[in-house]
Short mmCIF file of C-alpha atoms in Angstrom, two decimals:
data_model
loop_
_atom_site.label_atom_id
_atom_site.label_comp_id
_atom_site.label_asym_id
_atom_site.label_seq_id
_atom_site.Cartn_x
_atom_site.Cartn_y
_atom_site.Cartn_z
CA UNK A 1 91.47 74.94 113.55
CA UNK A 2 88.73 77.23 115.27
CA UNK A 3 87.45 80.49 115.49
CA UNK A 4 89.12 80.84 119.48
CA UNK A 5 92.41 81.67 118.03
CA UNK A 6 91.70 83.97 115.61
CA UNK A 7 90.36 86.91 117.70
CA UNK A 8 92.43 88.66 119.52
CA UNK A 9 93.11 91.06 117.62
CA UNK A 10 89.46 92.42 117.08
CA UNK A 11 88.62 92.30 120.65
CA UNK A 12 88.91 95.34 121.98
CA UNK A 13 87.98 97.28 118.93
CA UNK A 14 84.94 95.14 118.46
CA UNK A 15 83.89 94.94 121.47
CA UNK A 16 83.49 98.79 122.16
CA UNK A 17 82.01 99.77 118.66
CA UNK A 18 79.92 97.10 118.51
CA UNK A 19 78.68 96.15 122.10
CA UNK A 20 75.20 98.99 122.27
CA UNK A 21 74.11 97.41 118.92
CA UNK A 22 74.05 94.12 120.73
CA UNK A 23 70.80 92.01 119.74
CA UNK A 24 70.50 88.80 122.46
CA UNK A 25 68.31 86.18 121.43
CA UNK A 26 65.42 86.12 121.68
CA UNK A 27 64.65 89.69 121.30
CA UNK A 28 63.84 89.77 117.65
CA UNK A 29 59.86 89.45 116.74
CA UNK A 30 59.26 86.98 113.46
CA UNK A 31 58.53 89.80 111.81
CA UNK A 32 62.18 90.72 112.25
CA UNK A 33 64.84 89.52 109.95
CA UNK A 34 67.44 87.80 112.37
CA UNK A 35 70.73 89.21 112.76
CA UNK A 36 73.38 87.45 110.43
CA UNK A 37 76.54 88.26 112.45
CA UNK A 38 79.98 88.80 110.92
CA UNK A 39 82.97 88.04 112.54
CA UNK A 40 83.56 91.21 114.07
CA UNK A 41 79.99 91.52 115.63
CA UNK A 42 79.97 87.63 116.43
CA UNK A 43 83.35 88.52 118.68
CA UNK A 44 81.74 92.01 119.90
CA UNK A 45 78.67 89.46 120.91
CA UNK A 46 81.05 86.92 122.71
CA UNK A 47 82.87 89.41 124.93
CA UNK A 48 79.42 91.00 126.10
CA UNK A 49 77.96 87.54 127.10
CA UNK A 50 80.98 87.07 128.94
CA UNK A 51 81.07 90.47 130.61
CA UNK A 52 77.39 90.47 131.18
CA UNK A 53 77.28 86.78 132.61
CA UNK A 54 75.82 85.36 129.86
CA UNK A 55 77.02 81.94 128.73
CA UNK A 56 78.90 82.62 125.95
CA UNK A 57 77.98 78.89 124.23
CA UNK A 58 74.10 80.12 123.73
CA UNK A 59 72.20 79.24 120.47
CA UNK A 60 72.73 81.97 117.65
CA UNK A 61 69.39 83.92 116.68
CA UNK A 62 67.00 81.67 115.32
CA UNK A 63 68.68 78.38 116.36
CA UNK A 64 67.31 75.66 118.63
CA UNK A 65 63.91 77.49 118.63
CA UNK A 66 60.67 75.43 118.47
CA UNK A 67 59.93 74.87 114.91
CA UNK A 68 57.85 72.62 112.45
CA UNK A 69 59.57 71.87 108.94
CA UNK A 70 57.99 73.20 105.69
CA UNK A 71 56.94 71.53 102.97
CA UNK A 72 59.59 73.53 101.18
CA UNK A 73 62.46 72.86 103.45
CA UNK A 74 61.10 69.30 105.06
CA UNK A 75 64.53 68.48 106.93
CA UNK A 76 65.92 70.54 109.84
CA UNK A 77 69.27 71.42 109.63
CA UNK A 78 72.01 70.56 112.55
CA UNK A 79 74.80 72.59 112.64
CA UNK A 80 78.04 71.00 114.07
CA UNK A 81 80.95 72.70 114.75
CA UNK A 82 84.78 73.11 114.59
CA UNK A 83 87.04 73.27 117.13
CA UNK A 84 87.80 74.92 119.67
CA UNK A 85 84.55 76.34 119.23
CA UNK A 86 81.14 76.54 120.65
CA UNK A 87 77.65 76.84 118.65
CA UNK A 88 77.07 80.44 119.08
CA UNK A 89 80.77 81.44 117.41
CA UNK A 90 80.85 78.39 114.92
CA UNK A 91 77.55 79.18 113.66
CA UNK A 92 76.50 83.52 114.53
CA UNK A 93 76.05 83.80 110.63
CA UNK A 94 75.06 80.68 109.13
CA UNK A 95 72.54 79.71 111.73
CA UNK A 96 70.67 82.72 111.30
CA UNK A 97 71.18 82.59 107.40
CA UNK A 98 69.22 79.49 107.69
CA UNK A 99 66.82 80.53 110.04
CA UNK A 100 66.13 83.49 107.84
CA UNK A 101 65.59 81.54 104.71
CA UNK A 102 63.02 79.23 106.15
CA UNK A 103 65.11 76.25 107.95
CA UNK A 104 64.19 74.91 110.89
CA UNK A 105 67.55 75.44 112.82
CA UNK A 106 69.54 72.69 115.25
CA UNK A 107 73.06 72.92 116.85
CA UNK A 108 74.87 71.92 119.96
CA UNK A 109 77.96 71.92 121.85
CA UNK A 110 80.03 68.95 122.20
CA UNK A 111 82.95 67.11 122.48
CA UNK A 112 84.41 69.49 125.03
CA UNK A 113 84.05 70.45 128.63
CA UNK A 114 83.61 74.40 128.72
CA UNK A 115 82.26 76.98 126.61
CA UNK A 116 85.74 77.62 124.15
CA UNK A 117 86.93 74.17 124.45
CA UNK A 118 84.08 72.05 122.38
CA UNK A 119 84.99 69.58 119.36
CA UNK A 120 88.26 68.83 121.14
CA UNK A 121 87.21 65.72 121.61
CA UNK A 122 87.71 62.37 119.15
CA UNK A 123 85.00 61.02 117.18
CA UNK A 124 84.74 58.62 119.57
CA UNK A 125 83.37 61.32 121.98
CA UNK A 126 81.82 63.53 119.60
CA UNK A 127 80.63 61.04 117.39
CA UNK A 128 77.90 59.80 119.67
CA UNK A 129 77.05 62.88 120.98
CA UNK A 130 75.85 64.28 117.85
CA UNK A 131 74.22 61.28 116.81
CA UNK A 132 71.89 61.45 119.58
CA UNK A 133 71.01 65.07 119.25
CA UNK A 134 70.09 64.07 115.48
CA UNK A 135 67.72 61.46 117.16
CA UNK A 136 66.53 64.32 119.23
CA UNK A 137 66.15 66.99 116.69
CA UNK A 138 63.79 64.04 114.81
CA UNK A 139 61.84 63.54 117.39
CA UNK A 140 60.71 66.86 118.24
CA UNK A 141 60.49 67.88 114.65
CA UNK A 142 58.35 65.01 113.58
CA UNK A 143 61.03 64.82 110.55
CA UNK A 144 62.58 61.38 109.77
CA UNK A 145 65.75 63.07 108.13
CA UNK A 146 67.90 65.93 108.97
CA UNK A 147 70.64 67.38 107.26
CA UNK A 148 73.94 68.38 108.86
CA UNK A 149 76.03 71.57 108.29
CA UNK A 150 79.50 70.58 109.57
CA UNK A 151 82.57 73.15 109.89
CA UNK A 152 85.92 71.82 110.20
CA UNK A 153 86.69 69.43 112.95
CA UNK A 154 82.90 69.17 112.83
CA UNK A 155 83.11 68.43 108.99
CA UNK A 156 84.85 65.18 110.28
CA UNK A 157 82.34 64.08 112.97
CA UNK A 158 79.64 64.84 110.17
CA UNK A 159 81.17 62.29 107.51
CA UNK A 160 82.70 59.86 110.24
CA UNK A 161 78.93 59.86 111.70
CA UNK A 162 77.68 58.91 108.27
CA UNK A 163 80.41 56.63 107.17
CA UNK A 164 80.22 54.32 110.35
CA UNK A 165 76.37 54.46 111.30
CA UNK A 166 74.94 51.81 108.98
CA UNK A 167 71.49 53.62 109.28
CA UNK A 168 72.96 56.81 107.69
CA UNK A 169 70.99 57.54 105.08
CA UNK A 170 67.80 56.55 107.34
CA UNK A 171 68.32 59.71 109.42
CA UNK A 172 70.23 61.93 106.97
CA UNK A 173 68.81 63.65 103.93
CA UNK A 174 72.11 65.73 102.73
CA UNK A 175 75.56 66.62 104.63
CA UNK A 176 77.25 70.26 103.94
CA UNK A 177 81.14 70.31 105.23
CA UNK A 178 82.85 73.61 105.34
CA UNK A 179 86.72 73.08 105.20
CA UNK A 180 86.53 69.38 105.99
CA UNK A 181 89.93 67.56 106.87
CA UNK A 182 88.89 64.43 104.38
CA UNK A 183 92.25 63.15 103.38
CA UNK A 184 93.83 64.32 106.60
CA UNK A 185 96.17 67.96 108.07
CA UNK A 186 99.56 67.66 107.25
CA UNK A 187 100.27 71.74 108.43
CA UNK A 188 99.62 73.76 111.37
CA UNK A 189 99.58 72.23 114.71
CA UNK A 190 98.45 69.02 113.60
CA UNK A 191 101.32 68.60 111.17
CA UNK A 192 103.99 69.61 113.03
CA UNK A 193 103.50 67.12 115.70
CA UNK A 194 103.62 64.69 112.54
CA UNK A 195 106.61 66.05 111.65
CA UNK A 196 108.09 66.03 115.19
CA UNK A 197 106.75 63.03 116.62
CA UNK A 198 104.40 64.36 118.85
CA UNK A 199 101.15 63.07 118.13
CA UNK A 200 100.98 61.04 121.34
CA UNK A 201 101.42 63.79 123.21
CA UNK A 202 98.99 65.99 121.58
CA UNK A 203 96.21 63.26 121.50
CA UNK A 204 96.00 63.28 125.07
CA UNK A 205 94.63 66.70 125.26
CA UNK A 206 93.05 67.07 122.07
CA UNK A 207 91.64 63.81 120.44
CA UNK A 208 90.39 65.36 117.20
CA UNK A 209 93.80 66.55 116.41
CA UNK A 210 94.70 62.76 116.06
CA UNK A 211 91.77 61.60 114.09
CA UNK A 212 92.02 64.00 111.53
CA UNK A 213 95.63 63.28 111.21
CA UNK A 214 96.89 61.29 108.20
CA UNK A 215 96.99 57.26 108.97
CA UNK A 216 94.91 57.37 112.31
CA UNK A 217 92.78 55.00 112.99
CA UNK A 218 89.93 57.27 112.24
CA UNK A 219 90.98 58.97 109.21
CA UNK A 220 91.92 54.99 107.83
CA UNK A 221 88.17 53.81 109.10
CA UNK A 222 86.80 57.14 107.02
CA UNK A 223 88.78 55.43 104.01
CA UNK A 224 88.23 51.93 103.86
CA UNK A 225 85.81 52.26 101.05
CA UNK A 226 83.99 54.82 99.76
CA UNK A 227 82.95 57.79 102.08
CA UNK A 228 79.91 58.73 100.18
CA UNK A 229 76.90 56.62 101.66
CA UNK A 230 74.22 55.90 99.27
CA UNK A 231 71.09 57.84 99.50
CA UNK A 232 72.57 60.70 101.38
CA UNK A 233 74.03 63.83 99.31
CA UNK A 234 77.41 65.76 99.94
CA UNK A 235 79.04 69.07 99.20
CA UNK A 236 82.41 70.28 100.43
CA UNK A 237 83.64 73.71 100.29
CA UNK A 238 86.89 74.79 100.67
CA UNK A 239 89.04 78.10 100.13
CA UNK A 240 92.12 77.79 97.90
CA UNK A 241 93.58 80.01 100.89
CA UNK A 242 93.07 77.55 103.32
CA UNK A 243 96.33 77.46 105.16
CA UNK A 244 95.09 74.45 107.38
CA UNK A 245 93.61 72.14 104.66
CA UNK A 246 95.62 72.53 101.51
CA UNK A 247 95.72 72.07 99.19
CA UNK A 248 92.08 71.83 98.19
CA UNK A 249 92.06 67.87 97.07
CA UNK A 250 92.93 67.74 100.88
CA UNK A 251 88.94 68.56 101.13
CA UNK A 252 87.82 67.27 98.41
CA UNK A 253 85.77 63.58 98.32
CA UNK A 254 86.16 63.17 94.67
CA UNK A 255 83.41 60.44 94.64
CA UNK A 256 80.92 59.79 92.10
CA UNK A 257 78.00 61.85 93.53
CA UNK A 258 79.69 64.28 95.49
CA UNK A 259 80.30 67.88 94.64
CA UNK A 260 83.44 69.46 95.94
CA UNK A 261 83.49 73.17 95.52
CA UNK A 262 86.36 75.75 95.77
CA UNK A 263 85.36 79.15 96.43
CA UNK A 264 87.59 80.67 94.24
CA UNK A 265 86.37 78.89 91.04
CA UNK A 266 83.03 81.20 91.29
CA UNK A 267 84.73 84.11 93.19
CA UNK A 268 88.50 84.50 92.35
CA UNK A 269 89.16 87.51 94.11
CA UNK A 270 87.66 86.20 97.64
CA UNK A 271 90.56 85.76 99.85
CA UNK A 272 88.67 83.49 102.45
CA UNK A 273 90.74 81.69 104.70
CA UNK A 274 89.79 78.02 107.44
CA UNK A 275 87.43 79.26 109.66
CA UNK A 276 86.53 82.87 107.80
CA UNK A 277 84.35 80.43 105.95
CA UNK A 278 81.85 80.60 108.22
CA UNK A 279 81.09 84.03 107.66
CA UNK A 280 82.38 84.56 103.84
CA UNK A 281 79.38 85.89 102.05
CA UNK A 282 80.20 84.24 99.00
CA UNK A 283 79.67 81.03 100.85
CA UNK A 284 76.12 81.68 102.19
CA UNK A 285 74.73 80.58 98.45
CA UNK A 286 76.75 77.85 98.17
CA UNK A 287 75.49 76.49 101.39
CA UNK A 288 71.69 77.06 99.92
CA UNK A 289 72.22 75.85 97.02
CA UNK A 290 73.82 72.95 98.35
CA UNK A 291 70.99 71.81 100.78
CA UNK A 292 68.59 72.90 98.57
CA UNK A 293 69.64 72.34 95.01
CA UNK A 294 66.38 72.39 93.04
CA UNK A 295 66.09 76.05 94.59
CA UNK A 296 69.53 77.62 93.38
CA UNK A 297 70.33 81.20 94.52
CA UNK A 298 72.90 83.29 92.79
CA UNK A 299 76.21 83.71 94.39
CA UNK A 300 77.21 86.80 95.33
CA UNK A 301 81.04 87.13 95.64
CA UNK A 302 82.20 88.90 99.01
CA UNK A 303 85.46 89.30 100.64
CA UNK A 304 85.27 86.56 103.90
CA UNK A 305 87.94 86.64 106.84
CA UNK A 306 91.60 85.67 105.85
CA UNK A 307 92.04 83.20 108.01
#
């Protein structure tokens, strides 16, 4: 439901056309653009850190940096994501998107215990986790709302968070999910030990896999009421080629309020898969224009990662 299982196959390749191109952060000047990685230099990028002794978990370009909020973009933005993942491959491409287009930039790691291994943990891990790094960001930001960018598993800690803190919409301006598991994975992993009566044995080593599971006890505390809290505003997006949440409804909120967006219905011929979403080009607008709708962009149809 990450990004760690999906690279193998570009490794090597990646690695060796990609690795004297290599920007660290912290090496571009503000005058710079930041570097909006694709999937094949956020792998390349990976493999060096590892091979260099860097930790492979850092901040993306642009992220975590001391910033002050515009008047244009008031809220930082905390970026949360899937699993197993880590901050710097969740987030390579967005984070810098954002950074780039004026956002003051937030993620962390969580819910794991190493570098490839975060988000593996339940929302009652997570959950608390990246509620206090919101109360963080706030703090040194001066800003009394963020909004959160949440990518799979991490789409599920972002609307659990919001569903079951009653002050939600105190702390949170707007809430972005990329392939969220809202009405629960009935393929892939997490179905088949559905299917085969395994989800015991799986939820001992991987706690989100349960929760986003149909009739947990999280997925059934998500849904006892409306998910939507008042004052705060949601998007999800979703691929129609989404082989882990499908079909679409699967993501979709379908509240009054909410906007649930397919990728396909604005670009047909983009054969995005799960996690490619996080570096689909057609999806960087959509992400603008969702945290920043009284600013719309233009969406300009790409060709993301198939799965």
């Amino acid at each position: 439901m990450g990004i760690r299982e999906c690279v193998g196959s570009v490794l090597a390749t990646t690695a060796i056309a990609l690795v004297p191109n290599i920007v660290a952060p912290g090496t571009v000047t503000a005058a710079d653009p930041l570097p909006e990685a694709t999937f094949e230099e956020m792998v390349a990028r990976e493999v060096w850190f590892v091979v260099s002794g860097q930790d492979p978990a850092q901040s993306a370009p642009g992220v975590n940096v001391p910033c002050t909020p515009s008047k244009a973009h008031p809220r930082p933005v905390v970026l949360v994501h899937g699993f197993p993942a880590n901050q710097y491959n969740g987030f390579a491409h967005l984070g810098p998107k954002l950074a780039n287009a004026g956002y003051c930039v937030y993620s962390l790691n969580y819910g794991g215990t190493n570098a490839f291994d975060g988000g593996i943990d339940g929302v009652s891990v997570s959950v608390p986790q990246v509620s206090a790094f919101i109360d963080r960001v706030r703090a040194e930001t001066g800003a009394a709302k963020v909004d959160l960018l949440g990518h799979s598993g991490g789409a599920f800690v972002s609307l659990y968070l919001a569903k079951t803190d009653p002050a939600a919409a105190d702390r949170i301006g707007a809430i972005v999910v990329l392939a969220p598991p809202t009405n629960g994975i009935t393929s892939g992993l997490i179905g088949g030990a559905t299917q085969l009566g395994l989800r015991g044995l799986v939820a001992g080593v991987c706690g989100i896999c349960e929760d986003v599971s149909p009739g947990s006890v999280a997925m059934t505390r998500l849904h006892d009421g409306p998910i939507a809290r008042t004052g705060i505003r949601y998007t999800t997006i979703v691929s129609a080629h989404d082989a882990m949440v499908s079909p679409p409804a699967a993501a979709a909120i379908a509240e009054d309020g909410v906007t649930d967006l397919v990728v396909q219905d604005q670009c047909p011929d983009d054969p995005v898969g799960h996690s490619g979403l996080a570096y689909d080009p057609s999806v960087d607008a959509m992400v603008l224009n969702a945290l920043d709708p009284g600013r719309p962009v233009p969406v300009r149809c790409g060709s993301g990662p198939q799965f």
